[in-house]
Short mmCIF file of C-alpha atoms in Angstrom, two decimals:
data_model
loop_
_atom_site.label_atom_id
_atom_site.label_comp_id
_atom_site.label_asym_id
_atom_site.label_seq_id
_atom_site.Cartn_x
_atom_site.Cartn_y
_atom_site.Cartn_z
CA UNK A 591 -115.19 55.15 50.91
CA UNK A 592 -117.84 56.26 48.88
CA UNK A 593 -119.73 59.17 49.48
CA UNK A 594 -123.12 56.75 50.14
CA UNK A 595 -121.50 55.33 52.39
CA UNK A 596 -120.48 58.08 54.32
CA UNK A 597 -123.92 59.74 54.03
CA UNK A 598 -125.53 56.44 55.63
CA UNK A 599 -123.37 56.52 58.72
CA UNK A 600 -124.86 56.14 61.97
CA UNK A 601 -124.20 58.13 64.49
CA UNK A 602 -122.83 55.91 67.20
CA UNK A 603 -124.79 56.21 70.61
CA UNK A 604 -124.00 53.83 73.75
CA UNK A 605 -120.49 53.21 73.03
CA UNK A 606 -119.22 56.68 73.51
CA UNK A 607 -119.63 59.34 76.10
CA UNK A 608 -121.22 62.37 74.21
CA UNK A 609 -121.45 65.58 75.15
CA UNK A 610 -125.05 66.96 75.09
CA UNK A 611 -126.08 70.88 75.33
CA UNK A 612 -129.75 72.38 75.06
CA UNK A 613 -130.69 74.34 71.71
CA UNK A 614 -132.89 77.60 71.47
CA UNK A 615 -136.67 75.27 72.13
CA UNK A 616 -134.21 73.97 75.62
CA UNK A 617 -134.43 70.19 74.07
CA UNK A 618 -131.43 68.17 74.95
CA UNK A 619 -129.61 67.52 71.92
CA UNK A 620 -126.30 65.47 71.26
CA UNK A 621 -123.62 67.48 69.73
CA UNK A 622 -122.47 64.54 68.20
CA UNK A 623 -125.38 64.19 66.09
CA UNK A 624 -124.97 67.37 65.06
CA UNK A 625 -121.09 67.02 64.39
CA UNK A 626 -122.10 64.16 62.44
CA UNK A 627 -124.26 66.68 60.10
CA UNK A 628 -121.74 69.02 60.01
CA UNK A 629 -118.93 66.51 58.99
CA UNK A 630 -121.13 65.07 55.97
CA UNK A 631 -121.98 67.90 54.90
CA UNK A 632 -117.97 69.28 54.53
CA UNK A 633 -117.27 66.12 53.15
CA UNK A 634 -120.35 66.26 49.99
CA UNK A 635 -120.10 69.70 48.98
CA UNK A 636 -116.78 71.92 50.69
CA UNK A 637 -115.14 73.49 47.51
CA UNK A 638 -111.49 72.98 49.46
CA UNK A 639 -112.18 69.54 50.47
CA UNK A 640 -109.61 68.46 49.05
CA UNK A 641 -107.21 70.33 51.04
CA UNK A 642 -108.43 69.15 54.28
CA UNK A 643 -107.08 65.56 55.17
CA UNK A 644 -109.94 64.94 57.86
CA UNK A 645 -112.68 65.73 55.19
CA UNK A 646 -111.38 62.46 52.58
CA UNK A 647 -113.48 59.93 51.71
CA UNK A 648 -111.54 57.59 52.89
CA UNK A 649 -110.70 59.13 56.29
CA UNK A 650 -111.95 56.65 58.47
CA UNK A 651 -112.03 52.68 58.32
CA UNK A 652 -114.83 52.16 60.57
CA UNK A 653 -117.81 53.69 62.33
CA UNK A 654 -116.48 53.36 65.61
CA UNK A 655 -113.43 55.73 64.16
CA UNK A 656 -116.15 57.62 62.39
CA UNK A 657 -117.81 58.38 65.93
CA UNK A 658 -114.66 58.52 68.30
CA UNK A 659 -113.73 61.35 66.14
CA UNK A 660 -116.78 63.22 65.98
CA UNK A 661 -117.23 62.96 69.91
CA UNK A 662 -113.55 64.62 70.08
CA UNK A 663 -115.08 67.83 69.51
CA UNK A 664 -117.24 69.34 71.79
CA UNK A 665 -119.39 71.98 70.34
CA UNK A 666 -120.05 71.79 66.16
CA UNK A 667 -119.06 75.22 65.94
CA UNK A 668 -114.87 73.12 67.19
CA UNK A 669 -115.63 70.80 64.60
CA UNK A 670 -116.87 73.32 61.86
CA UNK A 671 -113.91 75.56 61.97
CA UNK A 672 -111.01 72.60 62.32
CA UNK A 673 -112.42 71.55 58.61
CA UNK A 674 -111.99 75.24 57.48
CA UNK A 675 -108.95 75.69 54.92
CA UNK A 676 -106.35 78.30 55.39
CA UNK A 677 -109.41 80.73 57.57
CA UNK A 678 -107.12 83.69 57.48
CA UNK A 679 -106.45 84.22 53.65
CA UNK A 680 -108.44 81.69 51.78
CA UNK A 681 -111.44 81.02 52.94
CA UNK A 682 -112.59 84.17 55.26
CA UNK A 683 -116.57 83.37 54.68
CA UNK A 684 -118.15 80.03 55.38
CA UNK A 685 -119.89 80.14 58.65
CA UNK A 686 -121.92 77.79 60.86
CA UNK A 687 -125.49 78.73 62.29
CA UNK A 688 -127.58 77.97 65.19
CA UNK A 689 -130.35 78.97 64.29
CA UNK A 690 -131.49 78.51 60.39
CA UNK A 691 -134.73 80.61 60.63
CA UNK A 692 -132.82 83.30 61.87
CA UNK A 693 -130.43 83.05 59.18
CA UNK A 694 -133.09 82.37 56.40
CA UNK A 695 -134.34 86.07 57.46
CA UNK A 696 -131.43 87.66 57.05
CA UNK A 697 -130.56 85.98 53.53
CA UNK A 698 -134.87 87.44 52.64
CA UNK A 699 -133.32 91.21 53.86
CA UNK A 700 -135.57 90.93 56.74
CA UNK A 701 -134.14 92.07 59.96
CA UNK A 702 -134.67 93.33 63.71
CA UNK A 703 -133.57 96.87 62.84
CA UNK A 704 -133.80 100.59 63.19
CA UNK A 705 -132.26 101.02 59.62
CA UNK A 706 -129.39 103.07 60.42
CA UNK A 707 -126.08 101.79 59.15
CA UNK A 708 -122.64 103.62 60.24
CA UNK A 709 -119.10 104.89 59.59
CA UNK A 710 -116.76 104.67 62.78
CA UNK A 711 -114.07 107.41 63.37
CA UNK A 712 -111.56 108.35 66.34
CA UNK A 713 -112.68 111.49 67.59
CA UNK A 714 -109.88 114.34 66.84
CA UNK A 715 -107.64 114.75 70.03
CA UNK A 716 -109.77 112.00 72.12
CA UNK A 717 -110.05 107.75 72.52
CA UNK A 718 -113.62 108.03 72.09
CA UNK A 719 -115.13 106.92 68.68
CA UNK A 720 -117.75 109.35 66.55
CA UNK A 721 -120.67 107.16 64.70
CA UNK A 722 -121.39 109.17 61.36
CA UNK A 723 -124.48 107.96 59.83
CA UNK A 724 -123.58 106.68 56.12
CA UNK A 725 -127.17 105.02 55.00
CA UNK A 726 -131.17 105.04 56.37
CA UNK A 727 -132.95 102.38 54.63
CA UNK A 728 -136.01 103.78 53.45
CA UNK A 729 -139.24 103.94 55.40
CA UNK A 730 -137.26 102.27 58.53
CA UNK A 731 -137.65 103.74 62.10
CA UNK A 732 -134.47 105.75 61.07
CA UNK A 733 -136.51 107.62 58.18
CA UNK A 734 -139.41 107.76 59.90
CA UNK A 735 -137.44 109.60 62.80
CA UNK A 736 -136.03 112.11 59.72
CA UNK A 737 -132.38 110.99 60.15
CA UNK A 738 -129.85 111.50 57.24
CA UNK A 739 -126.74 110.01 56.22
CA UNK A 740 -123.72 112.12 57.71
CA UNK A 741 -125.20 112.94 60.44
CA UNK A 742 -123.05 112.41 63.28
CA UNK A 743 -123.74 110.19 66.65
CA UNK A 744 -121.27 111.37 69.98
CA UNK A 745 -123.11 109.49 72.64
CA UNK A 746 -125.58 106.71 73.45
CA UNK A 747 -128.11 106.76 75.92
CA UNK A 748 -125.71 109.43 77.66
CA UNK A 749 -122.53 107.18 77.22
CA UNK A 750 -119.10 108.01 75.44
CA UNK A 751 -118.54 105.93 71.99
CA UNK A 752 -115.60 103.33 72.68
CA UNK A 753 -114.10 100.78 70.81
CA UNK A 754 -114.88 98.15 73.73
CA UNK A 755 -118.38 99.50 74.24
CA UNK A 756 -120.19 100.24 71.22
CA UNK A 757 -121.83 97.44 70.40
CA UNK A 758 -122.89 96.43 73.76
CA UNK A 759 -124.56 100.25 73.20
CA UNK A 760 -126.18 99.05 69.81
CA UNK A 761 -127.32 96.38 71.24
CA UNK A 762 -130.94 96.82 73.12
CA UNK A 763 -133.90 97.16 70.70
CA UNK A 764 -134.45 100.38 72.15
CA UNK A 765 -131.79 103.14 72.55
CA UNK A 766 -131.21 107.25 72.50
CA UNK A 767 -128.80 108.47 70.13
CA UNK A 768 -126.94 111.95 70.83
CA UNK A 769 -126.43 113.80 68.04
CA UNK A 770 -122.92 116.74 67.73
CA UNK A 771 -122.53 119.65 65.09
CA UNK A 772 -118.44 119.46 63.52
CA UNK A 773 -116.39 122.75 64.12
CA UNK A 774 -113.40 122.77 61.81
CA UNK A 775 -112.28 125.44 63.39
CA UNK A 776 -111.94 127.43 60.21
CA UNK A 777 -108.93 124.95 58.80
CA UNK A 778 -108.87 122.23 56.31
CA UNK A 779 -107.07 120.13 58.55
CA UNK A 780 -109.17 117.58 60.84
CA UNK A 781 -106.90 117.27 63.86
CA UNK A 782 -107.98 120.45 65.32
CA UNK A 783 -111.44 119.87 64.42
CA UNK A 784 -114.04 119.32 67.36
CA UNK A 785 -117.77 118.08 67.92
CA UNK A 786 -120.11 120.04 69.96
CA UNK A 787 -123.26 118.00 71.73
CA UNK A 788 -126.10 119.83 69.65
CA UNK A 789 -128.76 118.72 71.98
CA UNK A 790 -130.71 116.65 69.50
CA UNK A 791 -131.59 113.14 70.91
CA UNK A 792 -133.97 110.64 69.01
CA UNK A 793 -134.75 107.62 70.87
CA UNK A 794 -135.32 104.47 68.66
CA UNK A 795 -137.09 101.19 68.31
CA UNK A 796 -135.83 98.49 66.66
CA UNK A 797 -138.78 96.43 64.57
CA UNK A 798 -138.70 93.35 62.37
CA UNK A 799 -138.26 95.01 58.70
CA UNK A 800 -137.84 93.93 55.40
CA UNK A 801 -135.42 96.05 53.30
CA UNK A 802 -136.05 96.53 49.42
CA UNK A 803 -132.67 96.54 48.20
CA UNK A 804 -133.37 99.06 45.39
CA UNK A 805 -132.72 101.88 47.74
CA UNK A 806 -132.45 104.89 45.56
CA UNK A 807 -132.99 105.74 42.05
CA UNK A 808 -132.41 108.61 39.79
CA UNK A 809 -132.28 110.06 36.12
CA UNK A 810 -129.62 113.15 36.07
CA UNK A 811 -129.41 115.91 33.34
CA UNK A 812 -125.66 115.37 32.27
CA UNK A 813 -125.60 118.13 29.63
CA UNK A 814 -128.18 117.44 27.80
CA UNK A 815 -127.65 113.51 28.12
CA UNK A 816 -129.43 111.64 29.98
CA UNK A 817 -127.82 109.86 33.15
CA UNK A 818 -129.51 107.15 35.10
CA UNK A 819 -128.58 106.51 38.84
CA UNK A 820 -129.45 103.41 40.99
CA UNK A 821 -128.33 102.66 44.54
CA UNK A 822 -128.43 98.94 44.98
CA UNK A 823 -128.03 97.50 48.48
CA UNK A 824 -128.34 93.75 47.85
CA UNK A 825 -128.36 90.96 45.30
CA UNK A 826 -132.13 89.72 46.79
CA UNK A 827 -133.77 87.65 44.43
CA UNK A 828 -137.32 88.04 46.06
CA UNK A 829 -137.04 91.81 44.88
CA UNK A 830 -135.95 90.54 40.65
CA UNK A 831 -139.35 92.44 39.71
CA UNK A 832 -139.32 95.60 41.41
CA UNK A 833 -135.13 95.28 40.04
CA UNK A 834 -136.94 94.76 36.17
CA UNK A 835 -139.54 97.76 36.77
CA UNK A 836 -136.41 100.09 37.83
CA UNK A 837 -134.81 99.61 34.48
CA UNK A 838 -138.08 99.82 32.84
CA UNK A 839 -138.35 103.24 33.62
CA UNK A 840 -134.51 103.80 32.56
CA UNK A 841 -135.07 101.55 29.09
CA UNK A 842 -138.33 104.24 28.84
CA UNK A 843 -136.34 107.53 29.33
CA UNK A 844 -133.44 106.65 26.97
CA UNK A 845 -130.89 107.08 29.26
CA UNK A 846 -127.53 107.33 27.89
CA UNK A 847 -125.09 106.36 30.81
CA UNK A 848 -125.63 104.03 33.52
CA UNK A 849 -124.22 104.66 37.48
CA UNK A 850 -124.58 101.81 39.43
CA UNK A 851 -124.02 102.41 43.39
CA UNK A 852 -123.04 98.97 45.29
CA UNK A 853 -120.80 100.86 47.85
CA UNK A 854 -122.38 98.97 50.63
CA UNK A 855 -123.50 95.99 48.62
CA UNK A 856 -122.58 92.65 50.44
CA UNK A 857 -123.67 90.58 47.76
CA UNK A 858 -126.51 87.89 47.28
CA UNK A 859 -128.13 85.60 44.71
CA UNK A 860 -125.55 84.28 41.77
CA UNK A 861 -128.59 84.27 39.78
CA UNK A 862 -130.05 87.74 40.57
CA UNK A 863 -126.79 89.04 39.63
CA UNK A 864 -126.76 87.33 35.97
CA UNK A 865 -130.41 89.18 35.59
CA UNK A 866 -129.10 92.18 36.37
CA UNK A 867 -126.16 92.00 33.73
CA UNK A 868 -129.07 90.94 31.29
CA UNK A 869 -130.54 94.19 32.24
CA UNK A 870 -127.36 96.59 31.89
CA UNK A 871 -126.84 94.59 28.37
CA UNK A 872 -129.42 92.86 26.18
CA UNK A 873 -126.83 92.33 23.16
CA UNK A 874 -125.10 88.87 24.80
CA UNK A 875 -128.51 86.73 25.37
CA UNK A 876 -127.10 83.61 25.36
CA UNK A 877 -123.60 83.88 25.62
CA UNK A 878 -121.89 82.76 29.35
CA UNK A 879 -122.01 85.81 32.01
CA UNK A 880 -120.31 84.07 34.49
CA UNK A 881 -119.18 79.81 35.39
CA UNK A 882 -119.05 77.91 39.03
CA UNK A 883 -116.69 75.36 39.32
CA UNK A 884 -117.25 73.13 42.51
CA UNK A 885 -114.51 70.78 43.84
CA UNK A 886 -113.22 67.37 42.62
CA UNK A 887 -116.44 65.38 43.65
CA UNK A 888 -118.63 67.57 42.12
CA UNK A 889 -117.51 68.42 38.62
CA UNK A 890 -120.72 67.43 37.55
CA UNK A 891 -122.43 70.88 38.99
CA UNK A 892 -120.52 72.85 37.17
CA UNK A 893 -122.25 75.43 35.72
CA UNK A 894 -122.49 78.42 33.24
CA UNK A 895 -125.25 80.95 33.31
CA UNK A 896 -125.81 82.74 30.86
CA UNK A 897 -127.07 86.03 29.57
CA UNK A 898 -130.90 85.76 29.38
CA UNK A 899 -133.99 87.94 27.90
CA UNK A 900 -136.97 86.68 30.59
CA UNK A 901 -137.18 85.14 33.68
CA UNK A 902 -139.98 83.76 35.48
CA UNK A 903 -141.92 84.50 32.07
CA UNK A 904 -140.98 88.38 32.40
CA UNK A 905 -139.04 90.12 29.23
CA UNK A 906 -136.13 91.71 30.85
CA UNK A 907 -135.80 95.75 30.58
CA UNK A 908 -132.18 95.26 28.51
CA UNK A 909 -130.64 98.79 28.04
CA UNK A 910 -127.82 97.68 25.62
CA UNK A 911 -125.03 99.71 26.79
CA UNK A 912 -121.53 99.65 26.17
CA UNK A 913 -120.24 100.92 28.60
CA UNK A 914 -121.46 101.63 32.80
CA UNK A 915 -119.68 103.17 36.01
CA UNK A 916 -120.12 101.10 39.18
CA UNK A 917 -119.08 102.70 42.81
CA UNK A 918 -117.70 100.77 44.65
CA UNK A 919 -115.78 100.51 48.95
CA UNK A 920 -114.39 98.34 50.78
CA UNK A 921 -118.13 96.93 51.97
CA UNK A 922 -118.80 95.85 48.24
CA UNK A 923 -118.57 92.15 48.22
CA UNK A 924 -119.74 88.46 46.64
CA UNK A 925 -122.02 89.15 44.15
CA UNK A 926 -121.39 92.43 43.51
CA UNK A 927 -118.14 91.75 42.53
CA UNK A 928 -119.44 88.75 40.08
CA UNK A 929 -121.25 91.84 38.86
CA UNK A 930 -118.45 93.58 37.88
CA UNK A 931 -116.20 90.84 36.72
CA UNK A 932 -118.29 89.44 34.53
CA UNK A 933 -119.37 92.31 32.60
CA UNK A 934 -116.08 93.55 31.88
CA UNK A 935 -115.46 91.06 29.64
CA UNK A 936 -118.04 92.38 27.59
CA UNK A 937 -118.43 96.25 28.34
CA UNK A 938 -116.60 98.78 29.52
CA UNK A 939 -117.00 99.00 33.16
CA UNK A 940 -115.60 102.12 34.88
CA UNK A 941 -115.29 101.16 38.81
CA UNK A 942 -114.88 104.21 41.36
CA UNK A 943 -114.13 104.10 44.65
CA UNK A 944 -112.27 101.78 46.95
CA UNK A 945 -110.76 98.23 46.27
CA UNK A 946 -113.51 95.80 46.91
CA UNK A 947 -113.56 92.72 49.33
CA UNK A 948 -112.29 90.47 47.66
CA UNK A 949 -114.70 87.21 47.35
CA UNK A 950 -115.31 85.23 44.38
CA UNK A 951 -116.41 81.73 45.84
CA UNK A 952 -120.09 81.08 45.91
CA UNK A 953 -121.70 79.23 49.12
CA UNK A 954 -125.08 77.40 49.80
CA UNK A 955 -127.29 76.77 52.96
CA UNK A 956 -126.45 73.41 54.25
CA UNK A 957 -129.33 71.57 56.38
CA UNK A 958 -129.64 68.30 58.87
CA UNK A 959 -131.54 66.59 56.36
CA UNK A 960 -130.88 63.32 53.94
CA UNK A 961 -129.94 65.79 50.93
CA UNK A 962 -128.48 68.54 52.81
CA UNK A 963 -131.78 70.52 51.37
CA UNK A 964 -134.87 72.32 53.45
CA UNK A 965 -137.13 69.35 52.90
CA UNK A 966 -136.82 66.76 55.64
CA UNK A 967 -134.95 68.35 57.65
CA UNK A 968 -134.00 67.34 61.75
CA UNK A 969 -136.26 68.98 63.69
CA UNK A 970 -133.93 68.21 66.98
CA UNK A 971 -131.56 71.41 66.28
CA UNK A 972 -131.55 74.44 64.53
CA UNK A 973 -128.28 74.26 62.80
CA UNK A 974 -127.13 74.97 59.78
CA UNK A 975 -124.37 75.79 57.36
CA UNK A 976 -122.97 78.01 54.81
CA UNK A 977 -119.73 76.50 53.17
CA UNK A 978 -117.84 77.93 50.42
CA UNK A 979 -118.79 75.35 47.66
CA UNK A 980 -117.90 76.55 44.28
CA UNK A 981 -115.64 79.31 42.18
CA UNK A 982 -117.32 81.93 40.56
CA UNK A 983 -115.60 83.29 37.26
CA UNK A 984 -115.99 85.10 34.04
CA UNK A 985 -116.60 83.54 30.45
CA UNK A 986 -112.53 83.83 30.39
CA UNK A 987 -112.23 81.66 33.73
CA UNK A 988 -110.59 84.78 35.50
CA UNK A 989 -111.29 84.90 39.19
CA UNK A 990 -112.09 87.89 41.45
CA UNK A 991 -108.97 88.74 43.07
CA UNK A 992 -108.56 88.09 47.47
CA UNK A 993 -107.11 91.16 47.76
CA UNK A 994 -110.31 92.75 45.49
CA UNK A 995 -111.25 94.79 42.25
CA UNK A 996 -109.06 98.20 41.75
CA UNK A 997 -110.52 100.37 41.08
CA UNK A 998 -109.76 102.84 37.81
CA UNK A 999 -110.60 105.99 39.29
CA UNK A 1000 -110.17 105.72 43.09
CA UNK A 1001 -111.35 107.86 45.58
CA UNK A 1002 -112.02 106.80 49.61
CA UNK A 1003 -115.28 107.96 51.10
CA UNK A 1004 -114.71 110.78 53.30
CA UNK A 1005 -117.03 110.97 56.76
CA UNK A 1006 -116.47 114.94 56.73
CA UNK A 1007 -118.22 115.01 53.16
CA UNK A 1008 -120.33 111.83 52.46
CA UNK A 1009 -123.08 113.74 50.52
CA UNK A 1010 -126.45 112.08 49.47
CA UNK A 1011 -127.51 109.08 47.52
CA UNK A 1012 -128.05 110.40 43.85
CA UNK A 1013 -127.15 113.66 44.72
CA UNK A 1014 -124.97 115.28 41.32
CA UNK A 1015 -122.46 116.53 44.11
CA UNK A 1016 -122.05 113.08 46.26
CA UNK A 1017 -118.25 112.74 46.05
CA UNK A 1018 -118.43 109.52 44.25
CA UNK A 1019 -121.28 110.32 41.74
CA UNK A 1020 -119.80 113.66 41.16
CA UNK A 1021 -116.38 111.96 39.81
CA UNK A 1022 -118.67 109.68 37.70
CA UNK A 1023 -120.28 112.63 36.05
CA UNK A 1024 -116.80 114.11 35.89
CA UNK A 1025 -115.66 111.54 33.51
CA UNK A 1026 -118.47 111.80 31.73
CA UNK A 1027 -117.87 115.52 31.02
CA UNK A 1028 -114.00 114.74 30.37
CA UNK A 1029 -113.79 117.34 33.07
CA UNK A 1030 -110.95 116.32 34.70
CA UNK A 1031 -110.27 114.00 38.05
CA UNK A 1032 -110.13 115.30 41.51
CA UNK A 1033 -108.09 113.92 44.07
CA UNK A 1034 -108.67 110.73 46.54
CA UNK A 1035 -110.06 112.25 50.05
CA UNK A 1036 -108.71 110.46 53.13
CA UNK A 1037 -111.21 108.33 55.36
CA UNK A 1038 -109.70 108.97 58.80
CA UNK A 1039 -109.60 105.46 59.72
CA UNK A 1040 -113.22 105.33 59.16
CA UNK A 1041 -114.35 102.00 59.10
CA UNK A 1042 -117.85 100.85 58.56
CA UNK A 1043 -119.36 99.86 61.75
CA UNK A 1044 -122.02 97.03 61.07
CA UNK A 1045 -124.06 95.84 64.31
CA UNK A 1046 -125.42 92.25 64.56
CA UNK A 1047 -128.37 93.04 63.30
CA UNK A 1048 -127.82 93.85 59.98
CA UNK A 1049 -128.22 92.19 56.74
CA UNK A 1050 -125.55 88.74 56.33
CA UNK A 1051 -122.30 90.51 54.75
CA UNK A 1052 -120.19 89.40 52.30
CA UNK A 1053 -122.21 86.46 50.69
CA UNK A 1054 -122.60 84.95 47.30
CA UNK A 1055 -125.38 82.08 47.59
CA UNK A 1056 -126.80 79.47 44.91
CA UNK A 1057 -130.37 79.19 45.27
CA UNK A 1058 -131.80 76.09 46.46
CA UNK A 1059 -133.65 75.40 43.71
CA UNK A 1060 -130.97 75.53 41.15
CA UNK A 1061 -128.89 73.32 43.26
CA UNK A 1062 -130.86 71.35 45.52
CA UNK A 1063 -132.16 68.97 42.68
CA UNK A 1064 -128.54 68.47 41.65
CA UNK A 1065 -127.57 67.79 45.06
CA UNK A 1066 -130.12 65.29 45.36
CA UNK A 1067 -129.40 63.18 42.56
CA UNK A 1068 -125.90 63.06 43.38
CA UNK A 1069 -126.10 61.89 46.75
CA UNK A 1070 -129.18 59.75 46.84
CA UNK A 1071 -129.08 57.88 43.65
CA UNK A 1072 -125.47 56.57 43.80
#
């Protein structure tokens, strides 16, 4: 069957009994019509299709089949994750949405949010879990309220921290945090430690925010050298200028080493991340930063992007350097780690921190219309998808890793001495500068079982997305002109 045909099925009403449900506006919608979406859509552009028998071409022999199969599931959510290949190990990231807009905000870095993101810990001799603050996005209710990363959090709205209950207790849009001082008890040990209610509370308000992913950046006296310093939070290509005018002012200070901070960097934009190693470099223009390789059907997408001087008629602030340190946790995904890979081949890239996520496919936002693209698109249901669709690797085809990027200098963070952002004594920063110096290498500092605690309002983690308008023409042409 080919894959006009399959787009031009019709979804099979009267002969089947199909279960209907009511979407966010409370119309009536047929999940079958939207199975029947989510089915063509796996079967144009999945990058495993070929590993899932149900998503061939050839699958079914006639629409009745077509429709007798789509009606077996029902809720497109049933049918979304049966087409998923190997979910555990291999493909840990495509998701399904109800509700595109929603989604489309969080891809922009706009979010319902108070801005604080956390660290969660057992508390020493007790069940109950201790929220350390480990990032404020700038001028969000957080800042405004004069809250600081490692602060720590013991109750909310008068409630122990569980396990079970703390994100029903991140939940509301408004809630009262309860701050605790640490005793260590005079010890280096933590198991005797102890947190003492301090009396601070600070009640916040959640409020629709867009977050400039440039969150901190800073030019550091290294002995006379000169050091520049840039937290980066996302890979958001509606922030590409503010990202230019950052290494602007590094091109105009002369900087002589580079630290780049995507410790909590989910990912983003395959393209924003090719400008950025433009801006790091400037002496490749032209040669391939990084490929995508889609899946059998689509070899025709493939693509390399290269190294470029301009973009959107801009010159690019290139810094030429040879060699950067990038710090890096367990939180640093997608993107970031395209970032990273790609470069490597070129420069010398000193990574410091914690292994990485481990993510090198690419996705793109899947919509209910006749080209999968935003144009057109069924205004009966808000659905939407975000499938895996191609491989991202370096000019030498190498992959990033599933089990993620080592690290060369590793050291966990630790939530009894997270530091500040740009700060020349920040545990991670500080071993940066250490190398720098040839001062020698301190020791890893254990986490505690720390895990980073992110609420459902918070940025979309772990993505690597092809913009629309790089793919959407491609798209186009290859399903509606064959």
């Amino acid at each position: 069957m080919k894959i006009l045909r399959v787009f031009l099925i019709a979804i099979i009403v009267g002969s089947f009994t199909f279960s209907c449900f009511e979407d966010r506006d409370d119309n009536v919608i047929l999940a079958s019509e939207i199975n029947d979406f989510v089915w063509k859509g796996m079967n144009a552009v999945y990058l495993y299709k070929d590993e899932i028998p149900n998503l061939a071409d050839d699958r079914f022999s006639s629409n009745q089949e077509y429709g007798t199969y789509l009606n077996s599931y029902s809720t497109p959510e049933s049918l979304f994750e049966s087409l998923i290949y190997d979910r555990p190990t291999t493909d840990r990231f495509s998701r399904i949405v109800d509700d595109y807009l929603a989604f489309e905000q969080l891809l922009s870095g706009t979010s319902k949010t108070n801005g604080l993101r956390y660290y969660s810990f057992q508390e020493p001799g007790s069940s109950n879990r201790i929220l350390a603050i480990r990032q404020v996005i700038p001028n969000s209710a957080g800042d405004l309220a004069n809250l600081t990363r490692g602060q720590y959090i013991i109750q909310i709205d008068g409630t122990a921290i569980t396990l079970e209950n703390a994100t029903t207790l991140l939940s509301p849009e408004t809630y009262t945090l309860h701050f605790a001082d640490l005793n260590d008890n005079g010890t280096p040990e933590t198991n005797d430690d102890t947190f003492t209610p301090n009396g601070i509370k600070v009640t916040l308000t959640k409020a629709i925010f867009t977050e400039n992913p440039i969150h901190k950046t800073n030019i550091i006296d290294v002995d006379g050298e000169k050091l520049g310093y840039i937290f980066y939070n996302s890979f958001n290509q509606n922030f590409n200028n503010e990202l230019n005018a950052a290494f602007a002012n590094f091109k105009s200070n002369n900087i002589q080493h580079l630290v780049i901070d995507l410790r909590y960097n989910p990912g983003g934009a395959v393209d924003t991340s090719r400008l950025f190693g433009s801006m790091v470099t400037g002496q490749f223009v032209g040669q391939v930063f990084s490929k995508l390789i889609y899946n059998s059907s689509l070899q025709s997408l493939n693509t390399n992007y290269e190294f470029l001087n301009s973009f959107n008629g801009n010159t690019i602030n290139s810094l030429n350097l040879a060699k950067i340190y990038v710090l890096t946790t367990g939180s640093t995904a997608s993107a970031s780690e395209l970032l990273i890979n790609s470069l490597k081949q070129y420069i010398t890239v000193v990574q410091i921190g914690e292994n990485t996520v481990g993510k090198t496919q690419a996705s793109i936002t899947i919509y209910d219309s006749p080209d999968f693209g935003r144009d057109e698109v069924n205004p009966n249901h808000l659905y939407a998808m975000q499938p895996l669709v191609a491989n991202s690797v370096n000019v030498n085809d190498e992959a990033v890793p599933g089990t993620g990027l080592i690290p060369i200098l590793p050291l966990n963070e630790n939530v009894y001495n997270l530091g500040f952002f740009g700060d020349v004594n920040e545990p991670l920063l500080a071993k940066a500068i250490a190398d720098i110096r040839g001062t020698g290498r301190f020791g890893q500092f254990e986490n505690l079982n720390a895990v980073p605690y992110n609420i459902p309002d918070e940025p979309v983690y772990n993505n690597m997305y092809i913009e629309n308008k790089f793919v959407g023409p491609l798209l186009r042409k290859q399903f509606l002109e064959q």
